[in-house]
Tab-separated table of C-alpha atoms and ligand atoms in Angstrom:
chain	number	residue	atom	x	y	z
A	55	MET	CA	0.302	-0.328	-0.014
A	56	LYS	CA	3.069	2.038	0.728
A	57	LEU	CA	3.710	2.228	-3.210
A	58	PHE	CA	-0.168	3.061	-4.418
A	59	LYS	CA	-0.481	5.418	-1.809
A	60	ALA	CA	2.312	7.269	-3.438
A	61	HIS	CA	0.635	6.694	-6.333
A	62	ILE	CA	-2.357	8.421	-5.314
A	63	LYS	CA	0.090	11.444	-4.298
A	64	LYS	CA	1.514	11.409	-8.130
A	65	VAL	CA	-1.973	11.386	-9.601
A	66	THR	CA	-3.666	13.905	-7.208
A	67	GLU	CA	-0.532	15.970	-7.584
A	68	ALA	CA	-0.951	15.799	-11.884
A	69	THR	CA	-4.427	16.854	-12.074
A	70	THR	CA	-4.328	19.434	-10.014
A	71	ARG	CA	-1.490	20.826	-12.442
A	72	ALA	CA	-3.497	20.161	-15.409
A	73	LEU	CA	-6.644	21.240	-13.798
A	74	GLU	CA	-4.593	25.058	-13.053
A	75	GLU	CA	-2.928	25.412	-16.156
A	76	THR	CA	-6.158	24.577	-18.097
A	77	GLY	CA	-8.321	26.847	-15.974
A	78	PHE	CA	-10.997	24.349	-14.365
A	79	ASP	CA	-11.707	23.722	-10.565
A	80	GLY	CA	-12.441	20.418	-10.287
A	81	LEU	CA	-13.597	17.867	-12.076
A	82	TRP	CA	-16.232	14.135	-12.498
A	83	ILE	CA	-14.235	10.906	-13.987
A	84	TYR	CA	-17.188	9.266	-15.205
A	85	SER	CA	-16.400	4.937	-14.149
A	86	GLY	CA	-18.682	4.318	-17.263
A	87	HIS	CA	-21.826	1.554	-18.255
A	88	PRO	CA	-22.567	-1.211	-19.931
A	89	GLU	CA	-25.116	-0.550	-22.578
A	90	HIS	CA	-27.069	-3.371	-24.987
A	91	HIS	CA	-26.532	-4.301	-27.997
A	92	PHE	CA	-29.178	-2.892	-30.997
A	93	LEU	CA	-32.490	-4.298	-30.252
A	94	ASP	CA	-30.723	-6.058	-27.935
A	95	ASP	CA	-30.655	-6.381	-23.591
A	96	MET	CA	-27.527	-7.921	-23.866
A	97	GLY	CA	-24.222	-6.011	-24.505
A	98	SER	CA	-20.452	-5.863	-24.258
A	99	PRO	CA	-18.573	-6.851	-21.485
A	100	HIS	CA	-17.910	-3.075	-19.715
A	101	VAL	CA	-14.845	-1.666	-20.088
A	102	ILE	CA	-13.539	1.089	-17.144
A	103	ASN	CA	-12.905	4.554	-18.010
A	104	PRO	CA	-9.201	4.432	-17.933
A	105	HIS	CA	-9.332	7.904	-16.164
A	106	PHE	CA	-10.835	6.288	-13.695
A	107	ARG	CA	-8.619	3.169	-13.244
A	108	TRP	CA	-5.485	5.459	-13.213
A	109	TRP	CA	-7.677	6.104	-9.617
A	110	VAL	CA	-9.488	3.249	-8.780
A	111	PRO	CA	-8.318	-0.147	-8.533
A	112	VAL	CA	-11.617	-2.269	-9.003
A	113	ALA	CA	-12.156	-4.315	-11.570
A	114	ASN	CA	-15.600	-4.441	-11.708
A	115	VAL	CA	-17.084	-1.121	-10.702
A	116	THR	CA	-19.719	0.810	-12.804
A	117	SER	CA	-21.590	3.928	-13.000
A	118	SER	CA	-19.544	5.298	-10.393
A	119	VAL	CA	-18.146	8.764	-10.149
A	120	LEU	CA	-14.892	10.558	-8.834
A	121	HIS	CA	-15.066	13.738	-7.310
A	122	TYR	CA	-11.679	15.898	-7.278
A	123	GLN	CA	-11.196	19.520	-6.158
A	124	PRO	CA	-7.411	20.297	-5.941
A	125	GLY	CA	-6.681	20.382	-1.812
A	126	GLN	CA	-9.434	17.959	-0.904
A	127	LYS	CA	-9.441	14.281	-0.410
A	128	PRO	CA	-10.839	12.684	-3.418
A	129	THR	CA	-14.407	11.776	-3.112
A	130	VAL	CA	-15.657	8.392	-5.026
A	131	TYR	CA	-19.609	8.179	-5.437
A	132	LEU	CA	-18.838	3.994	-5.873
A	133	TYR	CA	-22.507	2.373	-6.720
A	134	GLN	CA	-23.337	-1.201	-4.918
A	135	PRO	CA	-26.969	-1.509	-5.649
A	136	ALA	CA	-29.204	-4.091	-4.340
A	137	ASP	CA	-29.695	-6.038	-7.301
A	138	PHE	CA	-30.894	-9.906	-6.948
A	139	TRP	CA	-29.536	-10.622	-11.129
A	140	HIS	CA	-25.915	-9.418	-10.066
A	141	LYS	CA	-23.741	-10.165	-7.477
A	142	VAL	CA	-22.806	-6.935	-5.824
A	143	ILE	CA	-19.881	-7.036	-3.674
A	144	ASP	CA	-19.047	-4.133	-1.452
A	145	HIS	CA	-15.210	-1.878	-2.294
A	146	SER	CA	-16.032	0.501	0.383
A	147	GLU	CA	-13.460	-1.245	2.974
A	148	ASP	CA	-11.086	-2.195	0.531
A	149	LYS	CA	-7.460	-1.109	1.672
A	150	TRP	CA	-7.683	1.497	-1.652
A	151	ALA	CA	-10.267	2.833	0.089
A	152	ARG	CA	-8.433	4.593	3.063
A	153	TYR	CA	-7.357	7.631	0.720
A	154	PHE	CA	-10.360	8.203	-0.956
A	155	ASP	CA	-13.848	9.243	1.052
A	156	VAL	CA	-16.005	6.925	-0.654
A	157	LYS	CA	-19.690	7.131	-0.216
A	158	VAL	CA	-21.732	4.409	-1.620
A	159	ILE	CA	-24.994	4.799	-3.589
A	160	GLY	CA	-27.686	2.451	-4.394
A	161	HIS	CA	-29.272	4.636	-7.095
A	162	TYR	CA	-28.428	7.280	-10.007
A	163	SER	CA	-30.960	9.743	-8.013
A	164	ASP	CA	-27.848	9.150	-5.144
A	165	LEU	CA	-25.410	10.749	-7.292
A	166	PRO	CA	-24.764	14.511	-6.759
A	167	LYS	CA	-25.921	17.349	-9.026
A	168	PHE	CA	-23.241	17.876	-11.374
A	169	ASN	CA	-23.935	21.344	-12.525
A	170	ASP	CA	-24.108	23.217	-9.469
A	171	TRP	CA	-20.348	22.290	-8.884
A	172	HIS	CA	-18.862	25.333	-10.330
A	173	ASN	CA	-16.335	25.328	-13.419
A	174	HIS	CA	-15.720	21.696	-13.477
A	175	ALA	CA	-14.265	19.182	-16.288
A	176	TRP	CA	-16.417	15.864	-17.285
A	177	ILE	CA	-14.002	13.368	-18.416
A	178	GLY	CA	-16.565	10.503	-19.723
A	179	GLY	CA	-17.768	8.205	-22.273
A	180	PRO	CA	-20.878	8.976	-24.744
A	181	GLU	CA	-23.013	7.071	-21.938
A	182	LEU	CA	-23.459	10.200	-19.438
A	183	GLN	CA	-22.182	13.685	-19.979
A	184	PRO	CA	-23.892	15.808	-18.102
A	185	LEU	CA	-22.480	18.726	-18.863
A	186	PRO	CA	-21.864	21.550	-21.372
A	187	GLU	CA	-19.811	20.800	-24.646
A	188	ILE	CA	-17.128	22.655	-23.426
A	189	ASN	CA	-16.504	21.614	-19.969
A	190	THR	CA	-16.992	17.133	-21.335
A	191	ASN	CA	-13.550	15.320	-22.591
A	192	PRO	CA	-12.023	19.257	-22.323
A	193	LYS	CA	-9.206	18.790	-24.976
A	194	ALA	CA	-6.215	20.725	-23.465
A	195	LEU	CA	-6.865	19.000	-19.809
A	196	LEU	CA	-7.225	15.513	-21.824
A	197	ASP	CA	-3.633	16.180	-22.961
A	198	HIS	CA	-2.037	17.661	-19.993
A	199	LEU	CA	-3.556	14.371	-18.072
A	200	HIS	CA	-2.650	11.818	-20.966
A	201	PHE	CA	1.037	13.697	-21.078
A	202	SER	CA	1.526	12.590	-17.043
A	203	ARG	CA	-0.215	9.198	-17.391
A	204	VAL	CA	2.485	8.126	-19.810
A	205	GLN	CA	5.288	8.165	-16.526
A	206	LYS	CA	4.451	5.584	-14.804
A	207	THR	CA	4.752	5.689	-10.751
A	208	ASP	CA	6.401	2.402	-8.801
A	209	TYR	CA	3.287	1.258	-8.133
A	210	GLU	CA	2.399	1.486	-11.727
A	211	ILE	CA	5.270	-0.376	-12.882
A	212	GLN	CA	4.773	-3.161	-10.177
A	213	CYS	CA	1.302	-3.931	-12.128
A	214	ILE	CA	2.740	-4.174	-15.272
A	215	GLN	CA	5.502	-6.605	-13.678
A	216	LYS	CA	2.939	-8.977	-11.789
A	217	ALA	CA	0.610	-8.661	-15.483
A	218	ASN	CA	4.121	-9.697	-17.485
A	219	GLN	CA	4.410	-12.434	-14.480
A	220	ILE	CA	1.286	-14.106	-15.219
A	221	ALA	CA	1.581	-13.774	-18.803
A	222	LEU	CA	4.646	-15.664	-19.079
A	223	LYS	CA	2.727	-18.705	-16.851
A	224	GLY	CA	0.278	-18.598	-19.889
A	225	HIS	CA	3.548	-18.463	-22.668
A	226	GLN	CA	4.917	-21.381	-20.942
A	227	ALA	CA	1.952	-23.686	-21.181
A	228	ALA	CA	0.712	-22.036	-25.297
A	229	ARG	CA	4.709	-23.149	-25.964
A	230	ASP	CA	4.163	-27.218	-24.857
A	231	ALA	CA	0.820	-27.087	-26.376
A	232	PHE	CA	2.530	-26.107	-29.436
A	233	TYR	CA	5.110	-29.033	-29.150
A	234	ALA	CA	2.516	-31.264	-28.230
A	235	GLY	CA	0.524	-30.374	-31.323
A	236	SER	CA	-2.851	-28.565	-30.034
A	237	SER	CA	-4.604	-26.650	-32.208
A	238	GLU	CA	-4.875	-22.575	-31.900
A	239	TYR	CA	-7.944	-23.669	-30.049
A	240	GLU	CA	-6.646	-25.391	-27.875
A	241	ILE	CA	-3.294	-23.385	-27.528
A	242	HIS	CA	-5.345	-20.391	-26.924
A	243	MET	CA	-7.328	-22.362	-23.947
A	244	ALA	CA	-4.230	-23.458	-22.365
A	245	TYR	CA	-3.554	-20.015	-22.241
A	246	LEU	CA	-6.389	-18.633	-19.959
A	247	THR	CA	-5.900	-21.569	-17.914
A	248	ALA	CA	-2.579	-20.687	-17.152
A	249	CYS	CA	-3.090	-17.569	-16.714
A	250	GLN	CA	-6.346	-17.933	-14.465
A	251	HIS	CA	-8.305	-15.697	-16.891
A	252	ASN	CA	-11.101	-14.961	-18.728
A	253	GLU	CA	-11.282	-13.792	-22.239
A	254	TYR	CA	-13.242	-10.615	-20.150
A	255	GLN	CA	-9.761	-9.820	-18.520
A	256	MET	CA	-6.998	-9.893	-21.360
A	257	PRO	CA	-6.114	-6.489	-22.098
A	258	TYR	CA	-6.603	-7.454	-25.679
A	259	GLY	CA	-7.924	-10.801	-27.900
A	260	ASN	CA	-5.125	-13.211	-27.881
A	261	ILE	CA	-2.977	-13.851	-31.221
A	262	VAL	CA	-2.924	-17.337	-31.493
A	263	ALA	CA	-1.104	-18.768	-35.276
A	264	LEU	CA	-0.199	-21.568	-36.626
A	265	ASN	CA	2.066	-21.392	-40.132
A	266	GLU	CA	1.060	-19.119	-42.328
A	267	ASN	CA	-2.091	-17.042	-40.025
A	268	SER	CA	1.432	-15.420	-38.046
A	269	SER	CA	1.676	-13.442	-41.002
A	270	VAL	CA	-1.501	-11.999	-40.369
A	271	LEU	CA	-0.743	-9.123	-38.054
A	272	HIS	CA	-3.805	-8.835	-36.061
A	273	TYR	CA	-4.861	-12.611	-36.488
A	274	GLN	CA	-7.901	-13.139	-34.543
A	275	PHE	CA	-9.591	-16.277	-35.046
A	276	GLN	CA	-8.737	-19.944	-33.007
A	277	ASN	CA	-8.714	-22.636	-35.799
A	278	ARG	CA	-10.380	-25.602	-33.527
A	279	GLU	CA	-8.997	-28.408	-35.923
A	280	ARG	CA	-5.202	-29.426	-35.355
A	281	LEU	CA	-2.734	-29.698	-37.798
A	282	PRO	CA	-0.391	-33.068	-38.535
A	283	LYS	CA	2.444	-33.002	-37.342
A	284	GLY	CA	3.820	-33.146	-40.726
A	285	GLN	CA	2.251	-29.876	-41.274
A	286	LEU	CA	3.413	-28.345	-38.400
A	287	LYS	CA	5.493	-25.032	-38.793
A	288	SER	CA	5.964	-21.816	-37.020
A	289	PHE	CA	3.545	-20.934	-34.133
A	290	LEU	CA	3.419	-17.098	-33.282
A	291	ILE	CA	1.507	-16.107	-29.916
A	292	ASP	CA	0.964	-12.614	-28.854
A	293	ALA	CA	-0.957	-12.343	-25.395
A	294	GLY	CA	-1.211	-10.412	-22.801
A	295	ALA	CA	-2.557	-10.495	-19.297
A	296	ASN	CA	-4.108	-8.052	-16.380
A	297	HIS	CA	-2.762	-7.031	-13.247
A	298	HIS	CA	-5.426	-4.357	-11.305
A	299	GLY	CA	-5.952	-2.914	-14.747
A	300	TYR	CA	-2.928	-2.941	-16.094
A	301	ALA	CA	-1.234	-4.547	-19.334
A	302	SER	CA	1.565	-6.525	-20.597
A	303	ASP	CA	1.906	-7.555	-24.387
A	304	ILE	CA	3.892	-10.328	-25.717
A	305	THR	CA	5.136	-11.725	-28.554
A	306	ARG	CA	6.818	-14.727	-28.781
A	307	THR	CA	7.926	-16.975	-32.320
A	308	TYR	CA	8.424	-21.075	-32.255
A	309	SER	CA	10.046	-22.653	-34.891
A	310	PHE	CA	8.020	-26.408	-34.406
A	311	ILE	CA	11.705	-28.313	-35.446
A	312	ASP	CA	15.414	-26.563	-35.144
A	313	ASP	CA	15.233	-25.363	-38.783
A	314	GLU	CA	16.050	-22.276	-40.844
A	315	PHE	CA	13.097	-20.835	-39.782
A	316	ALA	CA	14.346	-21.408	-35.764
A	317	GLU	CA	17.453	-19.929	-37.034
A	318	MET	CA	15.608	-16.566	-38.073
A	319	ILE	CA	14.054	-16.232	-35.269
A	320	LYS	CA	17.423	-16.908	-33.096
A	321	MET	CA	19.296	-13.633	-34.472
A	322	MET	CA	15.606	-11.898	-34.458
A	323	GLU	CA	15.351	-12.228	-31.002
A	324	ASP	CA	19.146	-11.349	-30.418
A	325	LYS	CA	18.135	-8.261	-32.376
A	326	GLN	CA	15.594	-7.201	-30.418
A	327	GLN	CA	17.173	-7.912	-27.217
A	328	GLN	CA	19.998	-5.291	-28.591
A	329	LEU	CA	16.749	-3.144	-29.137
A	330	CYS	CA	15.382	-3.506	-25.686
A	331	LYS	CA	18.548	-2.563	-24.276
A	332	LEU	CA	18.614	1.339	-26.322
A	333	VAL	CA	14.932	2.613	-24.292
A	334	THR	CA	17.070	5.142	-22.049
A	335	THR	CA	15.880	7.967	-21.276
A	336	GLY	CA	16.265	10.677	-24.195
A	337	GLN	CA	15.873	8.149	-27.113
A	338	ASP	CA	14.244	9.241	-29.884
A	339	TYR	CA	11.793	6.409	-30.337
A	340	ILE	CA	11.238	6.880	-34.032
A	341	ASP	CA	15.665	6.998	-34.592
A	342	LEU	CA	14.839	3.464	-32.501
A	343	HIS	CA	12.309	2.188	-34.757
A	344	ILE	CA	14.873	3.318	-38.061
A	345	LYS	CA	17.388	1.041	-36.082
A	346	ALA	CA	15.025	-1.900	-36.046
A	347	HIS	CA	14.439	-1.890	-39.658
A	348	HIS	CA	18.399	-1.946	-40.217
A	349	TYR	CA	18.349	-4.844	-37.852
A	350	ILE	CA	15.779	-6.853	-40.108
A	351	GLY	CA	17.577	-5.365	-43.408
A	352	GLU	CA	20.747	-7.661	-41.688
A	353	VAL	CA	18.308	-10.458	-40.906
A	354	LEU	CA	16.642	-10.341	-44.243
A	355	SER	CA	20.226	-10.438	-45.825
A	356	GLU	CA	21.916	-13.059	-43.138
A	357	PHE	CA	18.888	-15.650	-44.814
A	358	GLY	CA	19.231	-14.404	-48.044
A	359	ILE	CA	16.513	-13.053	-48.623
A	360	VAL	CA	17.589	-9.731	-50.580
A	361	LYS	CA	20.435	-9.756	-52.837
A	362	CYS	CA	21.326	-6.269	-51.787
A	363	SER	CA	23.257	-4.126	-49.420
A	364	VAL	CA	21.811	-3.827	-46.051
A	365	SER	CA	20.836	0.236	-45.822
A	366	SER	CA	19.825	-0.226	-49.684
A	367	ALA	CA	17.195	-2.353	-48.626
A	368	VAL	CA	15.790	0.278	-46.395
A	369	GLU	CA	16.455	2.590	-48.356
A	370	GLN	CA	13.896	1.353	-51.173
A	371	GLY	CA	11.673	0.516	-48.166
A	372	LEU	CA	12.080	-3.431	-48.885
A	373	SER	CA	12.314	-3.816	-44.985
A	374	SER	CA	8.777	-2.222	-44.719
A	375	VAL	CA	7.618	-5.287	-46.807
A	376	PHE	CA	8.689	-7.522	-44.151
A	377	PHE	CA	8.164	-5.471	-41.008
A	378	PRO	CA	5.368	-3.370	-41.797
A	379	HIS	CA	4.864	-2.243	-38.333
A	380	GLY	CA	5.825	0.250	-35.793
A	381	LEU	CA	8.643	-1.244	-33.678
A	382	GLY	CA	5.921	-0.394	-30.447
A	383	HIS	CA	4.224	1.884	-28.179
A	384	TYR	CA	3.409	3.027	-24.700
A	385	LEU	CA	1.653	0.269	-22.574
A	386	GLY	CA	-0.109	0.723	-19.332
A	387	LEU	CA	-3.795	1.090	-18.911
A	388	GLN	CA	-4.310	0.368	-22.508
A	389	VAL	CA	-2.695	-2.042	-24.025
A	390	HIS	CA	-2.415	1.045	-26.183
A	391	ASP	CA	-1.625	3.303	-23.762
A	392	VAL	CA	-3.083	6.823	-24.379
A	393	ASN	CA	-1.359	9.508	-27.201
A	394	GLY	CA	1.904	8.039	-28.143
A	395	TYR	CA	1.672	11.976	-30.804
A	396	ILE	CA	1.769	13.572	-27.905
A	397	VAL	CA	5.454	14.971	-27.043
A	398	ASP	CA	4.344	17.935	-24.102
A	399	GLU	CA	2.033	18.587	-22.359
A	400	HIS	CA	0.185	21.005	-24.006
A	401	GLY	CA	-0.552	18.109	-26.754
A	402	THR	CA	2.247	19.248	-29.150
A	403	VAL	CA	1.259	16.382	-31.683
A	404	LYS	CA	4.913	14.608	-34.146
A	405	PRO	CA	3.368	12.890	-36.357
A	406	PRO	CA	5.077	9.265	-37.767
A	407	PRO	CA	7.565	9.824	-40.592
A	408	GLU	CA	5.200	9.562	-43.843
A	409	ASN	CA	6.873	6.537	-45.508
A	410	HIS	CA	6.301	4.804	-41.643
A	411	PRO	CA	2.991	5.498	-41.037
A	412	PHE	CA	2.566	2.836	-38.273
A	413	LEU	CA	4.903	3.759	-36.290
A	414	ARG	CA	2.786	4.390	-32.828
A	415	LEU	CA	5.293	6.805	-30.783
A	416	THR	CA	6.580	9.169	-32.248
A	417	GLY	CA	8.638	11.167	-29.030
A	418	CYS	CA	11.772	10.896	-27.194
A	419	LEU	CA	10.862	8.181	-24.337
A	420	ARG	CA	10.791	10.134	-20.811
A	421	GLU	CA	12.379	7.910	-17.568
A	422	ASN	CA	9.404	5.468	-16.105
A	423	VAL	CA	7.561	5.799	-18.992
A	424	VAL	CA	7.268	1.497	-19.957
A	425	VAL	CA	7.030	0.560	-24.046
A	426	THR	CA	6.632	-2.538	-26.022
A	427	ILE	CA	9.404	-3.652	-28.415
A	428	GLU	CA	7.999	-5.501	-31.373
A	429	PRO	CA	10.162	-5.891	-33.906
A	430	GLY	CA	8.610	-8.204	-36.586
A	431	LEU	CA	9.892	-9.856	-39.842
A	432	TYR	CA	6.725	-11.689	-41.824
A	433	PHE	CA	5.901	-12.870	-45.556
A	434	ILE	CA	2.707	-11.526	-45.907
A	435	PRO	CA	1.499	-12.054	-50.037
A	436	MET	CA	-0.579	-8.841	-49.861
A	437	LEU	CA	2.650	-6.734	-49.364
A	438	LEU	CA	4.879	-9.054	-51.622
A	439	LYS	CA	2.444	-9.339	-54.820
A	440	GLY	CA	3.528	-5.335	-55.190
A	441	PHE	CA	6.865	-5.894	-55.575
A	442	VAL	CA	6.449	-8.965	-57.302
A	443	GLY	CA	9.645	-9.427	-60.053
A	444	HIS	CA	11.376	-6.956	-58.117
A	445	SER	CA	14.970	-8.269	-58.513
A	446	ASP	CA	17.001	-7.314	-54.921
A	447	ILE	CA	14.316	-10.178	-53.644
A	448	ASN	CA	14.945	-13.698	-54.015
A	449	TRP	CA	11.720	-15.208	-54.494
A	450	GLU	CA	12.520	-18.529	-54.210
A	451	LYS	CA	13.633	-18.046	-50.644
A	452	VAL	CA	10.451	-16.259	-50.366
A	453	GLU	CA	8.580	-19.158	-51.146
A	454	ALA	CA	9.985	-21.079	-48.646
A	455	PHE	CA	8.996	-18.760	-46.505
A	456	ILE	CA	5.984	-18.030	-46.702
A	457	PRO	CA	4.180	-21.068	-44.957
A	458	TYR	CA	6.017	-19.891	-41.631
A	459	GLY	CA	4.475	-16.381	-41.622
A	460	GLY	CA	6.314	-14.556	-39.541
A	461	ILE	CA	8.088	-13.999	-36.652
A	462	ARG	CA	7.380	-11.405	-33.955
A	463	ILE	CA	9.265	-11.088	-30.169
A	464	GLU	CA	8.065	-9.060	-27.843
A	465	ASP	CA	8.842	-7.620	-24.635
A	466	ASN	CA	7.521	-4.648	-22.250
A	467	VAL	CA	10.401	-2.734	-20.733
A	468	VAL	CA	10.777	0.653	-18.268
A	469	VAL	CA	12.868	3.340	-19.245
A	470	LYS	CA	15.336	4.158	-17.203
A	471	LYS	CA	18.044	6.588	-16.875
A	472	GLU	CA	21.055	4.468	-17.593
A	473	GLN	CA	19.409	1.039	-18.731
A	474	ALA	CA	16.568	-0.321	-19.544
A	475	ILE	CA	14.472	-2.857	-17.145
A	476	ASN	CA	13.385	-5.387	-18.972
A	477	LEU	CA	9.877	-6.586	-17.056
A	478	THR	CA	9.489	-9.672	-19.657
A	479	ARG	CA	13.109	-11.537	-18.748
A	480	THR	CA	13.531	-10.572	-15.307
A	481	ASN	CA	11.093	-12.781	-13.564
F	788	LIG	N1	-0.967	-7.340	-28.747
F	788	LIG	C1	-1.691	-5.934	-29.655
F	788	LIG	C2	0.185	-5.205	-29.909
F	788	LIG	O1	1.723	-6.213	-29.865
F	788	LIG	O2	0.466	-4.072	-29.829
F	789	MN	MN1	2.007	-4.358	-28.290
F	790	MN	MN1	1.350	-7.410	-28.769
């Protein structure tokens, strides 16, 4: 709780500064509430407003409001209705609650009259926005808070580390299931069981891909069919876990036998680990992404996939055919944590370079920011089509690797002044 206490102190100070600098006297943050699908009385699982979760570490809260005015203890109006359809858990005595003034409410009518409070901002989704438009999700305030939220407290880093530890149990089980010949679906279920998570708790949909499915960056299915062992070539799994609302985001790739693809995975991992070590304060993330392209160029050259020099492969855009996504992103309460293009508290945007449009993070790294480092090398028929006949690509090699899909290796790293901390490898 010492870490959580320090966390709330930082959140309080950051919010006070943001309110002062953007001209508000206080703010409301709504947790959000679940809504039904069109013409239905069922809805999707509810995802709590990340601003609310920054303060309140409860997994299942809905219809609750946080109120903060600088100089006062924050208040949480915690919705705990009398409900015989659902289990209602009393969180008002939880340890986190001692840092708040918790008012349990049993009905919406018990919520305060939001408009009675002078010059307040409201942060919340479209399902409830009781204040005038100008006070609702004011951009200047959100930009300010987002810039603060990217830099993590020790409590948050501990949560992300725990989320890594949970996910690594899943990755171990998934790896074992792959080598036992399981289907994508069976691997997925083995992963969830090892993490003791249900699907609603996952920070994003598991990517569990055998063979050429590994070339689909966000492959979303889990095939129920087992592949005959003679057909099993490769396995890519991108899956995280959740601890107190914080995410991990880890990718591993395996070759079924000890072949050339296995050697390529080894070289990719070596390059990925080198990149992880460069995650120190002041590092320009665009430069790191470009460095990753040169590393991918080295792998392509080493395995005879391109015939030109590494720099020529990068300059001609060949590395982008095989590595079309960004090197990584911020990680925290959201798997792609708030706007990676904002480079100061005033919301100044630094867009990605024109030829790297999918890079999600463009600024210089600050201490205690958590990022993913996830270089990839894929054989994506759709992208390769645009280069058919290119004389610097060894098409015979490409054809041989297409059935393997591709490689991605992803760790979660804390930026430090001297030496980055790799949360995925230090457990
Ligand atoms: N799991 C999605 C990503 O790596 O960004
Ligand atoms: Mn990621
Ligand atoms: Mn991922």
